[in-house]
Each structure stands twice: as structure tokens, then as C-alpha cells.
Tab-separated table of C-alpha atoms in Angstrom:
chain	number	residue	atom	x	y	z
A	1	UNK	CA	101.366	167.168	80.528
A	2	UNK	CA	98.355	165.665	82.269
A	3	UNK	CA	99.372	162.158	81.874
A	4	UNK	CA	95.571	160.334	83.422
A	5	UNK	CA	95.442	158.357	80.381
A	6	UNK	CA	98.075	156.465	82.640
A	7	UNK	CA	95.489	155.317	84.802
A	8	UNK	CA	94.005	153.030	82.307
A	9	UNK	CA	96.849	150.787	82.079
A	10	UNK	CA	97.116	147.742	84.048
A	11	UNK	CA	100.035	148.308	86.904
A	12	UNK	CA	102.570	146.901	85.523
A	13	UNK	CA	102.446	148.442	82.163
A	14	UNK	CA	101.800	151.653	83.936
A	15	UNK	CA	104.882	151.444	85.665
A	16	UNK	CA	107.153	150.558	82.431
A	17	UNK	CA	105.197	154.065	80.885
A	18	UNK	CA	106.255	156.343	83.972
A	19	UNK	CA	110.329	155.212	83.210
A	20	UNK	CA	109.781	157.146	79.963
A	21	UNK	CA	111.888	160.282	80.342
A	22	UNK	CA	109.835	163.462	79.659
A	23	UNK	CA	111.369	164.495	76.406
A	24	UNK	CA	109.947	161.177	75.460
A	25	UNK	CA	106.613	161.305	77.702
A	26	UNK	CA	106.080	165.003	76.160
A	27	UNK	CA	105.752	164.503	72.706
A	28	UNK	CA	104.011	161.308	73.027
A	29	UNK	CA	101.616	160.841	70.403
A	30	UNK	CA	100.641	156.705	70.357
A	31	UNK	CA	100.841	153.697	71.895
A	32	UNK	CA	100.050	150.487	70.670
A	33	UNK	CA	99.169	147.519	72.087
A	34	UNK	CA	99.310	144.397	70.204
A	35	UNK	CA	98.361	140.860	71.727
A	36	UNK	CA	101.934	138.746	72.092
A	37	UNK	CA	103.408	141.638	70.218
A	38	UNK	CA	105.581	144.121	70.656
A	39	UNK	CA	104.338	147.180	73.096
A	40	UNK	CA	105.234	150.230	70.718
A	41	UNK	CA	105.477	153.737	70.898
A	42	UNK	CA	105.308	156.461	68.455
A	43	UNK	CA	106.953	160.296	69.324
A	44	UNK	CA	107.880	162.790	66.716
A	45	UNK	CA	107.843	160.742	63.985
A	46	UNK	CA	110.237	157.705	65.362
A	47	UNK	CA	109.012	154.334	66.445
A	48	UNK	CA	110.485	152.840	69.753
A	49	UNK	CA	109.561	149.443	71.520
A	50	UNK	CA	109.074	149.288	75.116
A	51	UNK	CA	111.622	146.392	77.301
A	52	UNK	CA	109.868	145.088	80.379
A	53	UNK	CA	112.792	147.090	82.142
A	54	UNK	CA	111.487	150.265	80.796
A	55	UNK	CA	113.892	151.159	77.987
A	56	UNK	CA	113.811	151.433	74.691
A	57	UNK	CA	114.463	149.121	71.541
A	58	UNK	CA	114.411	148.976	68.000
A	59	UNK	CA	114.410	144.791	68.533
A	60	UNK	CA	110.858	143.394	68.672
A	61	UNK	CA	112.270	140.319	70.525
A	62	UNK	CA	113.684	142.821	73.335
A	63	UNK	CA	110.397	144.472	73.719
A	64	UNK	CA	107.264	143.885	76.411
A	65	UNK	CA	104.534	141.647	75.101
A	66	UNK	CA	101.313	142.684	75.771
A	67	UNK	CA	98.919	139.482	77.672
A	68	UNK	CA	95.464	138.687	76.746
A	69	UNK	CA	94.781	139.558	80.417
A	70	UNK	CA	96.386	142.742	79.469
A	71	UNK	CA	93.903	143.759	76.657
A	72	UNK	CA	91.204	142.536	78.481
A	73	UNK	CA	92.325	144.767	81.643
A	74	UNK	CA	92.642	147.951	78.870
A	75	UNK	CA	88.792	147.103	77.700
A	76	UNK	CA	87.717	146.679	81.385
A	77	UNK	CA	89.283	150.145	82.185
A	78	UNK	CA	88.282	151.821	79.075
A	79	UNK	CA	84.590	150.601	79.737
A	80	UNK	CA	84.656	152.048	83.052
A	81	UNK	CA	83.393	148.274	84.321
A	82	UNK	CA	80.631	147.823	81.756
A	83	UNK	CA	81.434	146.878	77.987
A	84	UNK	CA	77.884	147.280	76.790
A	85	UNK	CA	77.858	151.233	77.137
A	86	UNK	CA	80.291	150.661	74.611
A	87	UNK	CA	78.086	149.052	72.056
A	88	UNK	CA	78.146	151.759	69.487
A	89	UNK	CA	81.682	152.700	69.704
A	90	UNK	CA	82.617	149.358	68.769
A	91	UNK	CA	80.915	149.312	66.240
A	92	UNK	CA	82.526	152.497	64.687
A	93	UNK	CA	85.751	150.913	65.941
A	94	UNK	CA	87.495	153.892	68.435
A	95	UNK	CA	86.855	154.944	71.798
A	96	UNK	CA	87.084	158.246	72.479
A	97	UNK	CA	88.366	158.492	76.799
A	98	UNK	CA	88.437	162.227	78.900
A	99	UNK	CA	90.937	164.302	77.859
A	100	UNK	CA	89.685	163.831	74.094
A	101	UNK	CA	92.488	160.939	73.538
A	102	UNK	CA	91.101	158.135	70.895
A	103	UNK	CA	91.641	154.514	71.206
A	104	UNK	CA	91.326	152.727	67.677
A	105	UNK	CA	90.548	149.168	67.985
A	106	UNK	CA	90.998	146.179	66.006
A	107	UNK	CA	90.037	142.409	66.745
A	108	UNK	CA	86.957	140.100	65.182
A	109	UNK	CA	84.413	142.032	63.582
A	110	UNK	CA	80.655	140.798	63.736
A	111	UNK	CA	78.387	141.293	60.966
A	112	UNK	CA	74.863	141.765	60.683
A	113	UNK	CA	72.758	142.334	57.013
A	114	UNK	CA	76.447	142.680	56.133
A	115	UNK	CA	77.250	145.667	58.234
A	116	UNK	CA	79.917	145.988	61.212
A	117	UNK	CA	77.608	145.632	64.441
A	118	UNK	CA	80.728	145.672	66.525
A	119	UNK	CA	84.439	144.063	67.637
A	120	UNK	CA	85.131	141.506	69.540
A	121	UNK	CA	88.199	139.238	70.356
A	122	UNK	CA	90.083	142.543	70.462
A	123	UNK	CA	93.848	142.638	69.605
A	124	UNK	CA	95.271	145.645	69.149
A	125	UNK	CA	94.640	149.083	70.642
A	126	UNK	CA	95.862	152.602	69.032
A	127	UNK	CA	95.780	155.369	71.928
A	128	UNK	CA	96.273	158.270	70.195
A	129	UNK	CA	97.434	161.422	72.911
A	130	UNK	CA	95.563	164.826	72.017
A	131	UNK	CA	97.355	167.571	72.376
A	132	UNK	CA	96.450	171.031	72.699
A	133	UNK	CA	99.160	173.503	71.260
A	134	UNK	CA	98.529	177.290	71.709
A	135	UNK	CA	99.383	179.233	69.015
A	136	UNK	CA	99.494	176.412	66.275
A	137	UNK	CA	96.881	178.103	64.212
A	138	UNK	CA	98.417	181.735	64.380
A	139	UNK	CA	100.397	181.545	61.278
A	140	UNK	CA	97.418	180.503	59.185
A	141	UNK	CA	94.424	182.666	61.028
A	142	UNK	CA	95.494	185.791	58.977
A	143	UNK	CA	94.892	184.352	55.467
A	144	UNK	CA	91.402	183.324	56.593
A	145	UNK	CA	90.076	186.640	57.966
A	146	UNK	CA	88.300	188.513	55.300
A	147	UNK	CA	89.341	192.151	57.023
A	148	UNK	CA	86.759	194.193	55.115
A	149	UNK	CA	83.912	191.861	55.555
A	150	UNK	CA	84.711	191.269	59.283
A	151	UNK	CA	84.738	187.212	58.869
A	152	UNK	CA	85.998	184.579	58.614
A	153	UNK	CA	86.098	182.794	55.386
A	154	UNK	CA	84.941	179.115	54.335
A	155	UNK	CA	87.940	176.730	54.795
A	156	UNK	CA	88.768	173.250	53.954
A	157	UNK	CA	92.047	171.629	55.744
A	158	UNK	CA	93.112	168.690	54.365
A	159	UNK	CA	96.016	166.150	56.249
A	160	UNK	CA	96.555	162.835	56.207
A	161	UNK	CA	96.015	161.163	59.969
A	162	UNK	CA	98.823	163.296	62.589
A	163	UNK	CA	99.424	165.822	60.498
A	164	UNK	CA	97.354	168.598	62.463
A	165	UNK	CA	94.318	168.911	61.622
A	166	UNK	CA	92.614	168.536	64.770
A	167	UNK	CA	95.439	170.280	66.598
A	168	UNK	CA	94.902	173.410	64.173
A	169	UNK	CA	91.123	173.143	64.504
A	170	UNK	CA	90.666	173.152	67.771
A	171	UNK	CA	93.736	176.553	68.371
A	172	UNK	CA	91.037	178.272	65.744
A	173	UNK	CA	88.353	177.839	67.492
A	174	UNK	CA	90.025	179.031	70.607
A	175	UNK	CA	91.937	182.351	68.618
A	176	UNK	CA	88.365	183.133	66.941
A	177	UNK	CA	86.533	182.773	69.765
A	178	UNK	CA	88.680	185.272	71.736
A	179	UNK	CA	89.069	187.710	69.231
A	180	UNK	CA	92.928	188.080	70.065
A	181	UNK	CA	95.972	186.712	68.320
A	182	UNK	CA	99.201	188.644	68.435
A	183	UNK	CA	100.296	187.667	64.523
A	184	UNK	CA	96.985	187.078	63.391
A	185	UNK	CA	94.518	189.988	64.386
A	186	UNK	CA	94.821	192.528	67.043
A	187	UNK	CA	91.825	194.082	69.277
A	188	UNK	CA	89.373	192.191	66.529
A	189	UNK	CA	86.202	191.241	68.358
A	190	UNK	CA	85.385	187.462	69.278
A	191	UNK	CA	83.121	185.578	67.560
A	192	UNK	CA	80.509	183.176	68.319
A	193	UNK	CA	81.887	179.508	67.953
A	194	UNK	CA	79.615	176.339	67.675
A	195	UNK	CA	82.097	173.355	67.484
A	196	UNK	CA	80.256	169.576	66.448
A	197	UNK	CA	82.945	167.266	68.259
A	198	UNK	CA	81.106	163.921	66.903
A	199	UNK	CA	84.594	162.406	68.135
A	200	UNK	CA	84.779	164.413	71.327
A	201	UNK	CA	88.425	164.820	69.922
A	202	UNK	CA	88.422	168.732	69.264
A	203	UNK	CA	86.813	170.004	72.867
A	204	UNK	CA	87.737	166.684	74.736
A	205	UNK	CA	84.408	167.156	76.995
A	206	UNK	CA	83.973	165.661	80.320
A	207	UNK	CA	80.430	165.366	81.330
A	208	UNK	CA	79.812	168.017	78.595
A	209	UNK	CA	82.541	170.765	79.495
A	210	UNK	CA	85.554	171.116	77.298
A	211	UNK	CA	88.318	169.843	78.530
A	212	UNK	CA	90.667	172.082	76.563
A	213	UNK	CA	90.330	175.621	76.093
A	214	UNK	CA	88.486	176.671	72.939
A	215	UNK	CA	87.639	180.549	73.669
A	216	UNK	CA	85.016	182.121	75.748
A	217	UNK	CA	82.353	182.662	73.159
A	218	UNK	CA	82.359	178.934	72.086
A	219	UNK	CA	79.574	176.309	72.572
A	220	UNK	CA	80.269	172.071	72.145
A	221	UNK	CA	77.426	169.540	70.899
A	222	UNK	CA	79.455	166.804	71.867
A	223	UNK	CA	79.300	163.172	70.232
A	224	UNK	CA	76.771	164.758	68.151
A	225	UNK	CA	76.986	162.901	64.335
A	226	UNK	CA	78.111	166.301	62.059
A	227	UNK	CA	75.471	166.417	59.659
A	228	UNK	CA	73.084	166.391	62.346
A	229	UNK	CA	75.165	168.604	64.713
A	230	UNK	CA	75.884	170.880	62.471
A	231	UNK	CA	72.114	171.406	61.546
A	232	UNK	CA	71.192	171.772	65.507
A	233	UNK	CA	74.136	174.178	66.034
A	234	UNK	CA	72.671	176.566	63.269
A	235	UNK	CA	68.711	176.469	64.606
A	236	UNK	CA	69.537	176.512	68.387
A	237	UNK	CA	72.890	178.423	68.899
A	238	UNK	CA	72.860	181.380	66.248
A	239	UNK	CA	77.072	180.480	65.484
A	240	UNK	CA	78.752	183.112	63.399
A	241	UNK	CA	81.402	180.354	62.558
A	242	UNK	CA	80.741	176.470	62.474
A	243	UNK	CA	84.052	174.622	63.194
A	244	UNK	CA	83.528	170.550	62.820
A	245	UNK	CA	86.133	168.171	61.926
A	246	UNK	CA	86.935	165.307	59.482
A	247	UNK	CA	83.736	166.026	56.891
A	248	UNK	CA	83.289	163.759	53.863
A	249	UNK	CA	79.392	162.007	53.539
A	250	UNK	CA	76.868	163.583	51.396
A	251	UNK	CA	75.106	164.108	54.433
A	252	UNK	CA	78.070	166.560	55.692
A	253	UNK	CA	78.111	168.559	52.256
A	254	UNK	CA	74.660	169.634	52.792
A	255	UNK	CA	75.056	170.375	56.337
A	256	UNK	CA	77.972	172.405	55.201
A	257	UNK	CA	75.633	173.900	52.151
A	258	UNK	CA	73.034	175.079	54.817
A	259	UNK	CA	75.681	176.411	56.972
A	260	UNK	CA	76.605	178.876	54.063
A	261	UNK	CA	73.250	179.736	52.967
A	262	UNK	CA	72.266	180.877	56.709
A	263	UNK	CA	75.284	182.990	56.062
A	264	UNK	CA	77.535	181.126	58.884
A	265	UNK	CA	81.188	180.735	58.160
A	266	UNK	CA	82.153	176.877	58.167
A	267	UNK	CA	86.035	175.582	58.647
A	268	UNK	CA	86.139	172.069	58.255
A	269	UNK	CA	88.719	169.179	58.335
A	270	UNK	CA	89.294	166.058	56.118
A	271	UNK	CA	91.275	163.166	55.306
A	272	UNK	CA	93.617	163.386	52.409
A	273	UNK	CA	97.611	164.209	51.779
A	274	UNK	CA	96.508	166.666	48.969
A	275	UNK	CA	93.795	168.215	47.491
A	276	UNK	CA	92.851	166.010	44.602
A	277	UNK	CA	92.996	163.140	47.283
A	278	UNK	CA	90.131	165.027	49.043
A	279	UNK	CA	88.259	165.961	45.302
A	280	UNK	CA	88.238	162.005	45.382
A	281	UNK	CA	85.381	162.190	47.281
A	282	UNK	CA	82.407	162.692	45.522
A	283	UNK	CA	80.609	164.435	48.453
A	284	UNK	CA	83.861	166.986	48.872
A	285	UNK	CA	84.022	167.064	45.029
A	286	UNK	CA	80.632	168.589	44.750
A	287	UNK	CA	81.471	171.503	47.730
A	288	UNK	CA	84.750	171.878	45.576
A	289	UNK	CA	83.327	172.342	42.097
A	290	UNK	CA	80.471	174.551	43.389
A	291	UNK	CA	83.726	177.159	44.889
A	292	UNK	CA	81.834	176.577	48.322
A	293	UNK	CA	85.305	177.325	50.150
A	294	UNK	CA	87.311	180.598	49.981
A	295	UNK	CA	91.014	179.138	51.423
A	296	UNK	CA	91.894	175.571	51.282
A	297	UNK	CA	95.091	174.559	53.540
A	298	UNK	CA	96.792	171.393	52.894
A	299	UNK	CA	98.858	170.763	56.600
A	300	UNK	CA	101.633	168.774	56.957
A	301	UNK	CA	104.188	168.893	59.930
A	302	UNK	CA	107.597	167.529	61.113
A	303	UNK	CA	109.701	168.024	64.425
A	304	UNK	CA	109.817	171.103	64.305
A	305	UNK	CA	106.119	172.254	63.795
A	306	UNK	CA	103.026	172.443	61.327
A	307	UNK	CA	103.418	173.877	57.819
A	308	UNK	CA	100.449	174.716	55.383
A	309	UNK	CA	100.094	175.463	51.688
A	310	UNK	CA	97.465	177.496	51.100
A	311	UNK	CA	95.392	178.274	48.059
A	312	UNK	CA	92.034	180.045	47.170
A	313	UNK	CA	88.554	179.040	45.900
A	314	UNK	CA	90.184	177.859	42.338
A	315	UNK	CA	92.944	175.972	43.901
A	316	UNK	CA	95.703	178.746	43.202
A	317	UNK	CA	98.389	178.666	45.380
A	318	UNK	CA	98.477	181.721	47.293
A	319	UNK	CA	100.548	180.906	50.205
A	320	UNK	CA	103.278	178.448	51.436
A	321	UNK	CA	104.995	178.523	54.776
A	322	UNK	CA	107.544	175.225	53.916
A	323	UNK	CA	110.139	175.805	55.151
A	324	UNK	CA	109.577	178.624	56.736
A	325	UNK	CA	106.915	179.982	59.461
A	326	UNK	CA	107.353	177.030	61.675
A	327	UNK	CA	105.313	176.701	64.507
A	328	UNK	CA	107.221	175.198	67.497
């Protein structure tokens, strides 16, 4: 596990990370850090605080309590040394750092003509560990591939936040991309990938190259706003499938809309624990009602793996792998 995110840390709280055994350190998916609160760690679905000694404990009082000199030392590192190249991701509240890890903020916000301009007096900071996991997406690849058509079909996943989606995302682009998936299609031919990674979560680009490998036929407009991305991806890149995640503004439905019409297959992601929890949205709502997508997968995941329902363009269950075809 590359484990640079380390370097962010001040020393000391480095060096209480490192004690972390690597069955802990492995599956490592947050750590928060909370002014004169408990340091806290989330793996696997169970919640741990951090001792100054380096163990764990279920006893805020036991646990490390993160300084003000502490935060400020995270912000310094995070800003490489200069907060105002961070003006506009603090005013979106996250930072996204190489590797395609995302740091959600909280603290004072400042207003202006009653919109966030940015944080300050930060407080608390959510590093959230991407991950990339080969093979997560070959259960579900086969049930998107329209075999007689040669494509791959319209899809909306739907999770709620750590359930996948990004995870699942970025293993399709990488599976379509290379044309080869042992379960999923055999000796198919790759496609031509344009990813919009407006979060640089999905590629996790450094200086422009993906960090993380999506395929060889796949191109990244990275911290590119998706409506926008999505729009330059179909005039200047000639995609035969548009992958871009977490979709929900008007502005993204017509994106998505133009996609289709310039007969480009889309897969997109968005927030929700079901589907009527994405139908909520009126933007989604409208893509839904029109039968814009062909598969929807709802993800969910536990210990042991991801798990999808699937259904088709009139919400009809067509596929569930709970409990089984666990990906591990």
C-alpha cells in the first residue's frame, strides 16, 4: 500500500500512524482529525481511536488529541507552503492530495452575497484513502455489455458515501479500456475511455498522469467541472464511453443528454442509498423518466466485498448478487 499520504502528518502523529499493524494500515479508509478531540480511525466498517502510545481504544479520554498547531501543520502540508492556491478548494470544502485521496474540511465558513467563499478557523479534517481494487467491477461488467450491439450500455450507480462507487468506476474504466476481463468478456476489443475526474478522485493524476491504472485506451480531463468536462471530452477526444462520477445538477443531465445523442455511452455515479433517493433529484429525475439509462446498479458493500442490485431502464430488478458474488 503506498502509504505517502503519511508524509503529510506532522512527526509525531506520523509516528503513532506507522504503529498501526498492516491488517489495520491495509484497509484503512479515514482518518479524522478533530481539534482537542479524539484522533479517529475508520477500517472496514469499525471505528477505533488512536492512544498517544499507538494503540487502539474505544475510550475517547484514552485517545491522542489533535493541537491547533497540529491542524495548522496538516493545512501547511496540504497547501504545499501556500494556502492561497487553495482558494477554490476551500470554498467547495475538500482537498483532493496525489494519490487521488480527499481531505473534507470543516471549520468557519465565510460568506459573501450569501454564498460559501471559503473555510477558515479549520477544525476537523476527513482524509479519505482511495483505493484501487482490481477486479471490483468484474461481476457487474457483464450485465452492462450489450453483446450484439458491441457497447456498452448507459448506467447509473447509485451508493451512499464508501459504498463503491468510485472504487467500481474507476476498475470499469480500466476493464473497458483494455478490452479483457476473465468473467466479464473475453478477447472483446478495448474501447476508447474519456474519464472527467472534477475530483481528481477516479484517475488520482499527478501533474496530469493517472496515478492509478485505468486502461490503455483511456484519456483524464482532470479537475475539469463535469458538465463542462464532459462537453470537452465529446468535441476534442472522440470517447466511445464517457465515465464521470457523482452527477446530479441540471447542468450534468444535459451534459449526459448530449453524451447520448452523439451516440457515446455514459456510466455515471451518484449519491443516494436507493434509487428513489437518487429520483429525488429533480435533475436525475428528468434522465430517469426520459429511460435515458439502460442498467441502474444500486452498490452497497461490507467486509467481505461490493454487492449490486441491478435493474433495467424501468427499474425492474434484473439482477442481485446479495449474498452472493462477493468481490474480495
Amino acid at each position: 500500500m503506498n502509504t505517502s499520504w503519511l508524509d503529510l502528518f506532522p512527526d509525531h502523529i506520523q509516528a503513532l500512524l506507522r504503529c498501526m499493524p498492516q491488517d489495520v494500515m491495509k484497509p484503512l479508509e479515514e482518518i479524522r482529525l478533530r481539534e482537542g478531540r479524539p484522533l479517529e480511525l475508520n477500517y472496514e466498517g469499525v471505528f477505533q481511536f488512536l492512544t498517544p502510545a499507538g494503540t487502539f481504544t474505544r475510550k475517547p479520554e484514552e485517545a491522542y488529541k489533535p493541537t491547533r498547531e497540529d491542524m495548522l501543520r496538516l493545512l501547511d502540508m496540504m497547501s504545499n507552503h501556500s494556502l492561497y492556491t487553495l482558494e477554490e478548494e476551500l470554498r467547495k470544502g475538500f482537498i483532493t492530495i496525489p494519490g487521488g485521496h480527499r481531505v473534507g474540511l470543516a471549520g468557519r465558513t465565510v460568506l459573501s452575497d450569501g454564498k460559501v467563499r471559503h473555510i477558515r478557523d479549520i477544525s476537523s479534517f476527513n482524509l479519505r484513502l482511495a483505493k484501487e481494487i482490481r477486479g471490483a467491477a468484474e461481476p457487474l461488467l457483464p450485465y452492462l455489455l450489450d453483446r450484439d450491439r458491441n457497447r456498452i450500455r448507459h448506467t447509473l450507480m447509485v451508493s451512499s458515501p464508501q459504498k463503491g462507487k468510485t472504487t467500481i468506476l474507476r476498475d470499469l474504466a480500466r476493464l473497458i479500456s483494455s478490452g479483457y476481463s476473465p468473467s466479464a468478456f473475453t478477447a472483446c476489443q478495448g474501447k476508447k475511455v474519456g474519464v472527467v475526474d472534477e475530483r481528481s478522485e477516479i484517475a488520482g493524476c499527478i501533474q496530469g498522469v493517472p496515478s492509478f491504472d485505468l486502461g490503455p485506451r483511456t484519456d483524464v480531463l482532470d479537475g475539469c467541472p463535469k458538465a463542462e468536462g464532459m462537453m470537452m471530452m465529446i468535441r476534442s477526444m472522440s470517447p466511445e464511453v464517457l465515465l464521470v462520477d457523482e452527477i446530479g445538477r441540471p447542468e450534468d443531465a444535459e451534459a449526459v443528454s448530449e453524451a447520448l445523442h452523439a451516440g457515446i455511452s455514459v456510466v455515471a455515479t451518484a449519491h443516494g442509498s436507493s434509487l428513489e433517493d437518487a429520483a429525488g433529484r429533480q435533475a436525475l429525475a428528468s434522465l430517469m423518466k426520459a429511460r435515458v439509462f439502460e442498467r441502474y446498479a444500486v452498490l452497497d458493500r461490507s467486509q467481505g466485498g461490493f454487492f449490486f442490485r441491478l435493474y433495467d431502464a424501468s427499474v425492474n430488478e434484473i439482477k442481485s448478487s446479495w449474498p452472493h458474488g462477493v468481490v474480495t
